[in-house]
Coordinates of N, CA and C in Angstrom, one line a residue:
M31 N -43.7 -52.9 98.3 CA -43.0 -51.9 98.8 C -43.4 -50.0 98.6
V32 N -43.1 -50.0 96.5 CA -42.8 -49.0 95.9 C -45.2 -47.8 95.3
T33 N -46.1 -49.0 95.9 CA -47.1 -49.3 96.6 C -46.4 -48.1 97.3
H34 N -46.9 -48.4 98.7 CA -46.7 -48.2 100.1 C -45.9 -46.8 99.6
S35 N -44.7 -46.2 99.7 CA -44.3 -45.2 99.4 C -44.8 -44.4 98.8
L36 N -45.5 -44.2 96.7 CA -46.3 -43.5 96.1 C -47.6 -43.2 97.8
K37 N -48.1 -43.7 98.1 CA -49.1 -43.4 99.3 C -49.0 -42.8 100.3
W38 N -47.1 -43.2 100.7 CA -47.5 -42.4 101.7 C -46.8 -40.8 100.9
L39 N -46.4 -40.9 100.0 CA -44.8 -39.2 99.2 C -47.5 -38.2 98.8
E40 N -47.8 -39.8 98.3 CA -49.5 -38.6 97.5 C -50.0 -37.9 98.6
D41 N -50.1 -39.2 99.9 CA -50.7 -38.2 101.3 C -50.4 -37.3 101.8
F42 N -49.0 -37.6 101.5 CA -47.5 -36.1 102.6 C -47.8 -35.0 101.4
S43 N -47.4 -35.0 100.3 CA -48.0 -34.1 99.2 C -49.4 -33.9 99.2
V44 N -50.7 -34.5 100.1 CA -52.1 -33.6 100.6 C -51.9 -32.8 102.0
K45 N -51.7 -33.8 102.6 CA -51.2 -33.4 104.0 C -51.0 -32.0 104.0
S46 N -50.0 -32.0 103.0 CA -48.9 -30.7 103.5 C -49.5 -29.3 102.1
R47 N -50.1 -29.3 101.7 CA -51.0 -28.4 100.7 C -52.4 -27.9 101.5
T48 N -52.7 -29.2 102.1 CA -54.6 -29.2 102.5 C -53.9 -28.6 104.1
G49 N -53.5 -29.2 105.0 CA -53.3 -29.3 106.3 C -54.5 -31.0 107.2
M50 N -55.0 -31.5 105.2 CA -56.4 -32.6 106.2 C -55.7 -33.7 104.9
P51 N -55.3 -34.6 105.7 CA -55.4 -36.3 105.5 C -55.9 -36.7 103.5
L52 N -55.3 -37.9 103.1 CA -55.5 -37.7 102.1 C -56.7 -38.4 101.4
E53 N -56.9 -39.6 103.0 CA -58.6 -40.2 103.0 C -59.7 -38.4 103.2
F54 N -59.3 -37.9 103.5 CA -60.6 -37.1 103.3 C -60.5 -35.9 102.2
C55 N -59.9 -36.1 102.1 CA -59.3 -35.5 100.7 C -60.8 -37.2 99.9
T56 N -60.4 -37.9 100.0 CA -60.8 -38.9 99.0 C -62.4 -38.2 99.5
R57 N -63.1 -39.3 101.0 CA -64.5 -39.1 101.1 C -65.1 -38.0 101.0
F58 N -64.0 -37.1 100.9 CA -65.0 -35.5 100.5 C -65.1 -35.4 98.6
R59 N -64.7 -35.7 98.5 CA -64.5 -35.8 97.0 C -66.6 -37.0 96.4
K60 N -66.4 -38.0 97.1 CA -66.7 -39.5 97.3 C -67.9 -38.7 97.2
G61 N -68.7 -37.8 98.5 CA -69.9 -37.2 98.5 C -69.7 -36.4 97.8
L62 N -69.6 -35.8 97.6 CA -69.8 -34.8 95.6 C -70.6 -35.0 94.9
K63 N -70.0 -37.0 94.9 CA -69.6 -37.3 93.6 C -71.6 -38.5 93.3
T64 N -72.3 -38.2 94.4 CA -72.7 -38.7 95.5 C -73.9 -38.2 95.0
L65 N -73.7 -36.2 95.3 CA -74.8 -35.7 94.8 C -75.0 -34.8 93.5
G66 N -73.7 -35.4 93.2 CA -73.8 -34.3 91.3 C -72.9 -33.3 91.3
V67 N -72.8 -33.0 92.5 CA -72.0 -31.3 92.5 C -70.7 -31.4 92.1
M68 N -70.4 -32.5 92.2 CA -68.5 -33.4 92.0 C -68.4 -32.6 90.4
E69 N -69.7 -33.5 89.5 CA -70.2 -33.7 88.0 C -69.6 -31.9 87.7
A70 N -70.9 -30.9 88.7 CA -71.5 -29.2 87.3 C -70.5 -29.1 87.9
M71 N -68.7 -28.9 89.1 CA -67.9 -28.1 89.3 C -67.2 -28.5 88.0
T72 N -66.7 -29.6 87.9 CA -65.9 -29.9 87.0 C -66.4 -29.4 85.3
Q73 N -67.9 -29.5 85.1 CA -68.6 -28.9 83.8 C -67.9 -27.2 83.8
H74 N -68.4 -26.9 84.5 CA -68.9 -24.8 85.5 C -68.0 -24.7 86.9
L75 N -66.4 -24.5 86.1 CA -65.1 -24.1 86.5 C -64.6 -23.2 87.3
E76 N -65.4 -22.1 86.3 CA -64.9 -20.7 86.3 C -66.2 -20.2 87.6
A77 N -67.6 -21.0 87.3 CA -68.1 -20.2 87.8 C -68.0 -20.7 90.0
F78 N -68.3 -22.7 89.7 CA -67.1 -22.5 91.1 C -66.7 -22.1 91.8
Q79 N -65.1 -21.7 90.1 CA -64.1 -21.5 91.4 C -64.1 -19.7 92.3
A80 N -64.9 -19.0 91.9 CA -65.3 -17.6 92.7 C -65.8 -17.9 93.6
V81 N -67.0 -18.6 94.5 CA -66.7 -19.2 95.8 C -65.8 -20.3 96.3
L82 N -65.3 -20.8 95.5 CA -63.7 -21.8 96.5 C -63.3 -21.4 96.4
C83 N -62.4 -21.1 96.3 CA -61.3 -20.5 96.0 C -60.6 -18.9 95.6
Y84 N -60.9 -19.1 96.9 CA -59.9 -17.9 97.7 C -58.8 -17.3 96.4
S85 N -59.0 -15.7 96.0 CA -57.7 -14.8 95.5 C -57.6 -14.0 96.0
G86 N -56.9 -13.2 96.8 CA -56.9 -12.5 97.2 C -57.8 -11.4 97.4
P87 N -57.4 -10.2 98.0 CA -57.9 -9.0 97.9 C -58.2 -8.0 96.2
G88 N -59.2 -7.8 95.7 CA -58.5 -7.6 94.4 C -59.0 -5.4 95.4
K89 N -58.2 -4.9 94.3 CA -58.7 -3.6 94.5 C -60.3 -3.1 94.2
L90 N -61.3 -2.1 95.5 CA -62.8 -2.1 95.5 C -63.4 -0.9 94.8
S91 N -63.9 -0.9 94.0 CA -64.7 -0.2 93.0 C -65.3 0.9 93.8
S92 N -65.4 2.4 93.1 CA -67.3 2.8 93.1 C -67.9 2.1 92.9
T93 N -68.2 1.3 92.6 CA -69.7 0.4 91.7 C -69.8 -0.6 92.9
E94 N -69.0 -1.3 93.2 CA -68.9 -2.9 94.8 C -69.2 -2.4 95.9
M95 N -68.4 -0.9 96.3 CA -68.1 0.4 97.7 C -70.3 0.7 97.4
T96 N -70.6 0.9 96.5 CA -72.2 1.7 96.5 C -73.4 0.2 96.6
N97 N -72.4 0.0 95.7 CA -73.7 -1.6 95.3 C -73.5 -2.3 96.7
L98 N -72.6 -2.6 97.9 CA -72.9 -3.3 99.5 C -73.1 -2.2 100.1
F99 N -73.4 -1.0 100.6 CA -74.1 -1.1 101.5 C -75.7 -0.5 101.0
R100 N -76.9 -1.3 102.1 CA -78.1 -1.0 101.5 C -78.3 0.7 102.5
I101 N -79.0 1.8 101.5 CA -79.5 2.2 102.6 C -81.0 2.3 102.6
G102 N -80.6 3.3 104.1 CA -81.5 3.4 104.6 C -82.5 5.0 105.0
I103 N -83.3 4.5 104.4 CA -83.3 6.9 104.2 C -85.0 6.4 104.5
S104 N -85.3 8.2 105.3 CA -86.8 8.5 105.7 C -88.0 8.3 104.3
E105 N -89.0 9.1 105.5 CA -89.9 8.3 104.5 C -90.1 9.5 103.7
R106 N -91.2 9.5 102.1 CA -90.6 10.4 100.9 C -91.3 11.3 101.7
G107 N -91.3 12.2 101.0 CA -92.3 13.9 101.5 C -91.9 14.0 102.5
S108 N -91.1 13.6 103.2 CA -91.2 14.3 104.7 C -89.4 15.4 105.4
N109 N -89.3 16.0 105.6 CA -88.6 17.1 105.8 C -86.1 16.0 105.7
Q110 N -87.2 15.1 106.6 CA -85.8 14.5 106.5 C -85.0 13.9 105.3
F111 N -85.8 14.0 104.7 CA -85.4 12.3 103.5 C -85.4 13.6 102.7
N112 N -85.9 15.0 101.9 CA -85.3 15.7 101.5 C -83.4 15.8 101.8
Q113 N -83.0 15.9 102.7 CA -82.5 16.4 103.1 C -80.9 14.6 103.4
E114 N -82.2 13.7 103.5 CA -81.1 12.3 103.3 C -80.9 12.8 102.1
T115 N -81.1 12.6 100.9 CA -81.6 12.9 99.2 C -80.0 13.3 98.6
Q116 N -80.0 14.2 99.6 CA -78.7 15.5 99.1 C -77.8 14.5 99.8
V117 N -78.0 13.7 100.6 CA -76.6 13.5 101.4 C -76.6 12.0 100.8
I118 N -76.8 12.1 100.2 CA -76.9 9.9 98.4 C -75.6 10.3 98.5
S119 N -76.3 11.8 97.6 CA -75.8 12.4 96.4 C -74.3 12.6 96.6
Y120 N -74.2 13.1 97.6 CA -72.2 13.5 98.9 C -71.6 12.4 99.1
W121 N -72.9 11.8 99.1 CA -72.2 10.0 99.4 C -71.2 9.6 98.6
Y122 N -71.9 9.7 97.0 CA -72.1 8.8 95.9 C -70.6 9.9 94.6
D123 N -70.7 11.1 95.4 CA -70.0 12.0 94.7 C -68.6 11.3 95.3
Y124 N -68.7 10.8 96.9 CA -67.3 10.9 97.1 C -66.7 9.3 98.0
I125 N -68.3 8.8 96.8 CA -67.1 7.4 96.5 C -66.5 7.6 95.5
Q126 N -67.2 8.1 94.0 CA -65.9 8.6 92.9 C -65.0 9.6 92.6
D127 N -65.1 9.6 94.1 CA -63.0 11.3 94.0 C -62.7 10.4 94.6
I128 N -63.7 8.9 95.5 CA -61.7 8.0 96.0 C -61.1 7.2 94.8
E129 N -62.4 6.9 93.9 CA -61.4 6.0 92.7 C -60.9 6.7 91.7
E130 N -60.8 8.4 91.3 CA -61.4 8.8 90.7 C -60.0 9.5 90.9
T131 N -59.6 10.2 92.2 CA -59.4 10.5 93.0 C -58.2 9.9 93.9
P132 N -56.6 9.0 93.8 CA -56.2 8.8 95.2 C -55.2 10.0 96.1
G133 N -55.8 9.9 97.8 CA -56.2 10.0 98.8 C -55.8 10.1 99.6
V134 N -56.1 10.6 100.3 CA -55.9 10.1 102.3 C -57.3 8.8 102.2
I135 N -57.9 9.4 102.2 CA -59.5 7.8 102.1 C -58.9 6.9 100.7
T136 N -58.6 5.4 101.4 CA -59.3 5.0 100.1 C -60.3 3.6 100.2
M137 N -61.0 2.8 100.1 CA -62.4 2.0 99.5 C -61.2 1.1 100.9
E138 N -61.2 1.0 101.2 CA -61.1 -0.6 101.9 C -60.6 0.5 103.0
D139 N -60.4 1.7 103.7 CA -60.8 3.1 104.9 C -61.6 2.6 105.7
I140 N -62.9 2.6 103.9 CA -64.3 3.1 104.1 C -64.9 2.0 105.4
L141 N -64.5 1.3 104.1 CA -64.8 -0.5 104.8 C -64.6 -1.5 105.2
F142 N -62.9 -0.5 106.6 CA -63.2 -1.2 107.2 C -63.3 -0.3 108.5
F143 N -63.7 1.7 108.6 CA -64.3 1.7 108.8 C -66.0 1.3 109.9
A144 N -66.2 1.3 108.5 CA -67.8 0.4 108.8 C -68.1 -0.1 109.1
T145 N -67.3 -1.4 108.7 CA -66.9 -3.1 108.6 C -66.9 -3.8 109.5
G146 N -65.4 -3.1 109.8 CA -64.2 -3.8 110.7 C -63.2 -4.9 110.0
C147 N -63.7 -4.5 107.9 CA -63.1 -5.9 106.9 C -61.9 -4.8 106.3
R148 N -60.8 -5.1 106.1 CA -60.2 -4.6 104.9 C -60.8 -5.3 103.3
E149 N -61.2 -6.2 103.5 CA -62.3 -6.2 102.0 C -63.2 -7.2 102.5
I150 N -64.0 -7.2 101.5 CA -65.1 -8.1 101.5 C -64.7 -9.5 101.3
P151 N -65.6 -10.6 102.3 CA -65.3 -11.4 102.7 C -65.9 -12.0 101.4
P152 N -65.1 -13.2 101.2 CA -65.5 -13.7 99.7 C -67.4 -14.8 99.4
M153 N -68.1 -15.1 100.5 CA -68.8 -15.1 100.7 C -69.7 -13.8 101.1
G154 N -69.4 -13.2 101.2 CA -70.5 -11.4 101.4 C -70.8 -11.6 103.2
F155 N -71.4 -10.8 103.3 CA -71.6 -10.1 104.7 C -73.1 -11.1 105.9
N156 N -72.9 -11.5 106.6 CA -74.0 -12.4 106.9 C -74.8 -10.7 106.8
V157 N -75.3 -10.1 107.4 CA -75.7 -8.7 107.5 C -75.6 -7.3 106.8
E158 N -76.4 -7.6 105.1 CA -76.1 -6.4 104.7 C -75.7 -5.3 105.4
P159 N -74.6 -4.4 104.9 CA -73.6 -3.3 105.7 C -74.7 -2.3 105.5
S160 N -75.3 -1.0 106.4 CA -75.5 -0.7 106.4 C -75.4 0.9 105.8
V161 N -76.0 1.8 105.4 CA -75.6 4.2 105.3 C -76.5 4.7 106.4
E162 N -77.3 4.9 107.5 CA -77.9 5.7 107.7 C -77.9 6.9 108.3
F163 N -78.9 8.2 108.9 CA -78.6 9.1 108.6 C -78.9 10.0 110.9
Q164 N -77.4 10.7 110.4 CA -77.5 11.7 111.8 C -77.9 12.5 111.6
H165 N -79.3 13.0 111.9 CA -79.5 14.5 111.9 C -79.4 15.8 112.8
S166 N -79.1 15.3 114.3 CA -78.5 16.1 115.2 C -77.6 16.2 115.4
C167 N -76.5 16.9 115.3 CA -75.5 17.4 114.9 C -74.4 18.6 116.1
E168 N -74.9 17.7 117.5 CA -74.6 18.2 117.8 C -72.7 18.4 118.6
G169 N -72.4 20.1 118.7 CA -71.2 19.7 119.2 C -70.3 18.7 117.9
E170 N -68.3 19.4 117.9 CA -67.6 19.0 116.8 C -68.2 17.5 116.5
E171 N -67.6 16.7 117.3 CA -67.4 15.1 117.7 C -69.3 15.5 116.7
G172 N -70.6 15.6 117.1 CA -72.0 15.6 115.6 C -70.9 15.9 114.4
R173 N -69.7 15.8 114.1 CA -69.9 16.6 112.3 C -69.0 15.2 111.6
Y174 N -68.9 14.3 112.0 CA -68.4 13.0 111.8 C -69.6 11.9 111.8
P175 N -68.6 11.2 110.5 CA -70.0 10.3 110.1 C -69.1 8.5 111.9
R176 N -69.9 7.7 112.0 CA -70.0 6.4 113.1 C -70.2 6.0 112.7
Q177 N -70.0 4.6 113.7 CA -70.4 3.5 113.3 C -71.3 2.4 113.9
T178 N -71.7 1.6 113.9 CA -72.6 1.4 114.3 C -72.1 -0.5 114.7
H179 N -72.2 -0.7 115.6 CA -72.1 -2.3 115.6 C -72.9 -3.3 115.4
A180 N -73.5 -4.0 115.4 CA -74.5 -4.3 115.0 C -76.2 -4.5 114.8
P181 N -76.1 -4.6 113.1 CA -75.5 -4.3 112.1 C -74.2 -3.5 111.9
A182 N -73.9 -3.7 110.9 CA -73.2 -3.4 110.7 C -72.8 -1.8 110.0
S183 N -72.6 -0.5 110.0 CA -73.9 0.3 108.6 C -72.6 2.0 109.9
I184 N -72.8 2.4 109.0 CA -72.2 4.1 109.0 C -73.3 4.4 109.1
K185 N -73.5 6.0 110.3 CA -74.2 7.3 110.1 C -73.5 8.1 109.2
L186 N -74.2 9.3 108.0 CA -73.4 10.1 107.8 C -74.6 11.1 108.8
T187 N -73.0 12.2 108.8 CA -73.6 13.6 108.7 C -74.7 14.5 107.7
V188 N -75.7 14.6 107.8 CA -76.5 15.8 107.8 C -75.6 17.2 106.7
A189 N -74.5 17.3 106.2 CA -73.8 18.7 105.7 C -75.0 19.1 104.6
H190 N -74.9 20.6 104.5 CA -74.8 21.9 103.6 C -74.2 20.8 102.6
N191 N -72.9 20.5 101.8 CA -72.1 21.3 100.7 C -71.7 20.0 100.6
F192 N -70.9 19.6 99.7 CA -70.2 18.3 99.3 C -68.9 18.7 100.1
D193 N -67.8 20.0 99.8 CA -66.8 20.2 100.4 C -67.2 19.6 101.9
Q194 N -67.9 19.7 102.3 CA -68.4 19.5 103.5 C -67.9 18.4 104.6
F195 N -69.1 18.1 103.7 CA -69.8 16.4 103.9 C -68.1 16.4 103.9
K196 N -67.8 16.6 102.4 CA -65.0 15.8 102.1 C -65.3 14.8 103.9
E197 N -64.7 16.8 104.0 CA -64.5 16.6 105.4 C -64.4 16.4 106.1
N198 N -65.6 16.7 106.8 CA -66.1 16.3 107.6 C -65.8 14.0 107.8
M199 N -66.0 13.3 105.7 CA -66.3 12.2 106.5 C -64.4 12.0 106.7
E200 N -63.4 12.7 105.9 CA -62.3 12.0 106.0 C -61.7 12.8 106.8
F201 N -61.9 13.2 108.0 CA -61.5 14.0 108.9 C -61.7 12.0 109.9
G202 N -63.4 12.1 110.2 CA -64.0 10.3 110.8 C -63.4 10.0 110.6
T203 N -63.4 9.6 109.2 CA -62.9 8.3 108.4 C -61.1 7.6 109.5
A204 N -60.7 8.8 108.7 CA -59.0 8.8 108.4 C -58.8 8.6 110.9
N205 N -59.9 9.1 111.5 CA -59.3 9.1 112.7 C -60.5 8.3 114.1
G206 N -61.8 7.9 113.9 CA -62.1 6.8 114.4 C -62.0 5.8 114.1
G207 N -60.0 4.7 113.3 CA -59.5 3.8 114.1 C -60.4 3.0 113.6
G208 N -61.7 3.2 113.0 CA -62.1 1.4 112.7 C -63.7 1.1 113.4
Y209 N -63.9 -0.1 113.1 CA -64.8 -0.6 113.2 C -64.8 -1.6 114.7
G210 N -65.3 -0.4 116.4 CA -65.1 -0.8 117.2 C -64.4 -1.1 117.8
I211 N -63.3 0.3 117.2 CA -61.6 0.2 117.5 C -60.8 1.4 118.2
L212 N -60.5 1.6 119.5 CA -61.3 3.1 119.8 C -59.3 3.9 118.4
N213 N -59.1 4.5 118.2 CA -57.9 5.0 117.9 C -57.1 6.0 119.3
S214 N -56.2 5.3 119.4 CA -55.0 6.2 120.1 C -54.9 7.0 120.6
S215 N -54.4 7.6 119.1 CA -53.1 9.0 118.9 C -54.0 9.7 119.0

C-alpha cells in the first residue's frame, strides 16, 4: 500500500512538473544510458545545461548582435563594395551606441524587426540572419531599413553619414512593425 502511494506520488510529481508520465521519463533516461549520453551529461553538466535547460532571455550584447548576422557584401573593388563597407561601419557603430546609450530602439527591437524573434532561440536560428544592402533609395520609403522574410535578413540603406543612418534605422525599426508584421499606426 505504501509502495503504491509512493509510486503514485512520484508519478504525479514528475507529471505535474514535466507534463509527462514517469514511465516516459524512465524510458528516456534508459535510452540515454544505452548510448553513454547520460554518463557524459552527468560528467559535463555545465556543457549540457546551456543546450538542454532554457534559462530565459538575457540582455543582448553588441557582440552577440554583430556575430548573429552574416554580412552579404558586393564584390571587392566595386563602387557598391566601397559604399557597403562604410554602411557596415555605421551598422557596427549603431549597435555599439544602442548598448552604451539606451534610447528609443533596443537590441531586441532590431532582432524582432529582422527575424520576428524577441530573443535568440536557445538552439539558434535554422538559417543565419543576414545584413544586406539596398542601393537605390527611391522616395521616402527607400530611406529606411527593410526586412526580408526568407531567409530572415535586414536590408540597410546606403546612407552618407552616421547621423542619417542612425535616424533612418530608428524610424524604420520603430515604425516597421517587425518581421512580416504591418504596423497599424
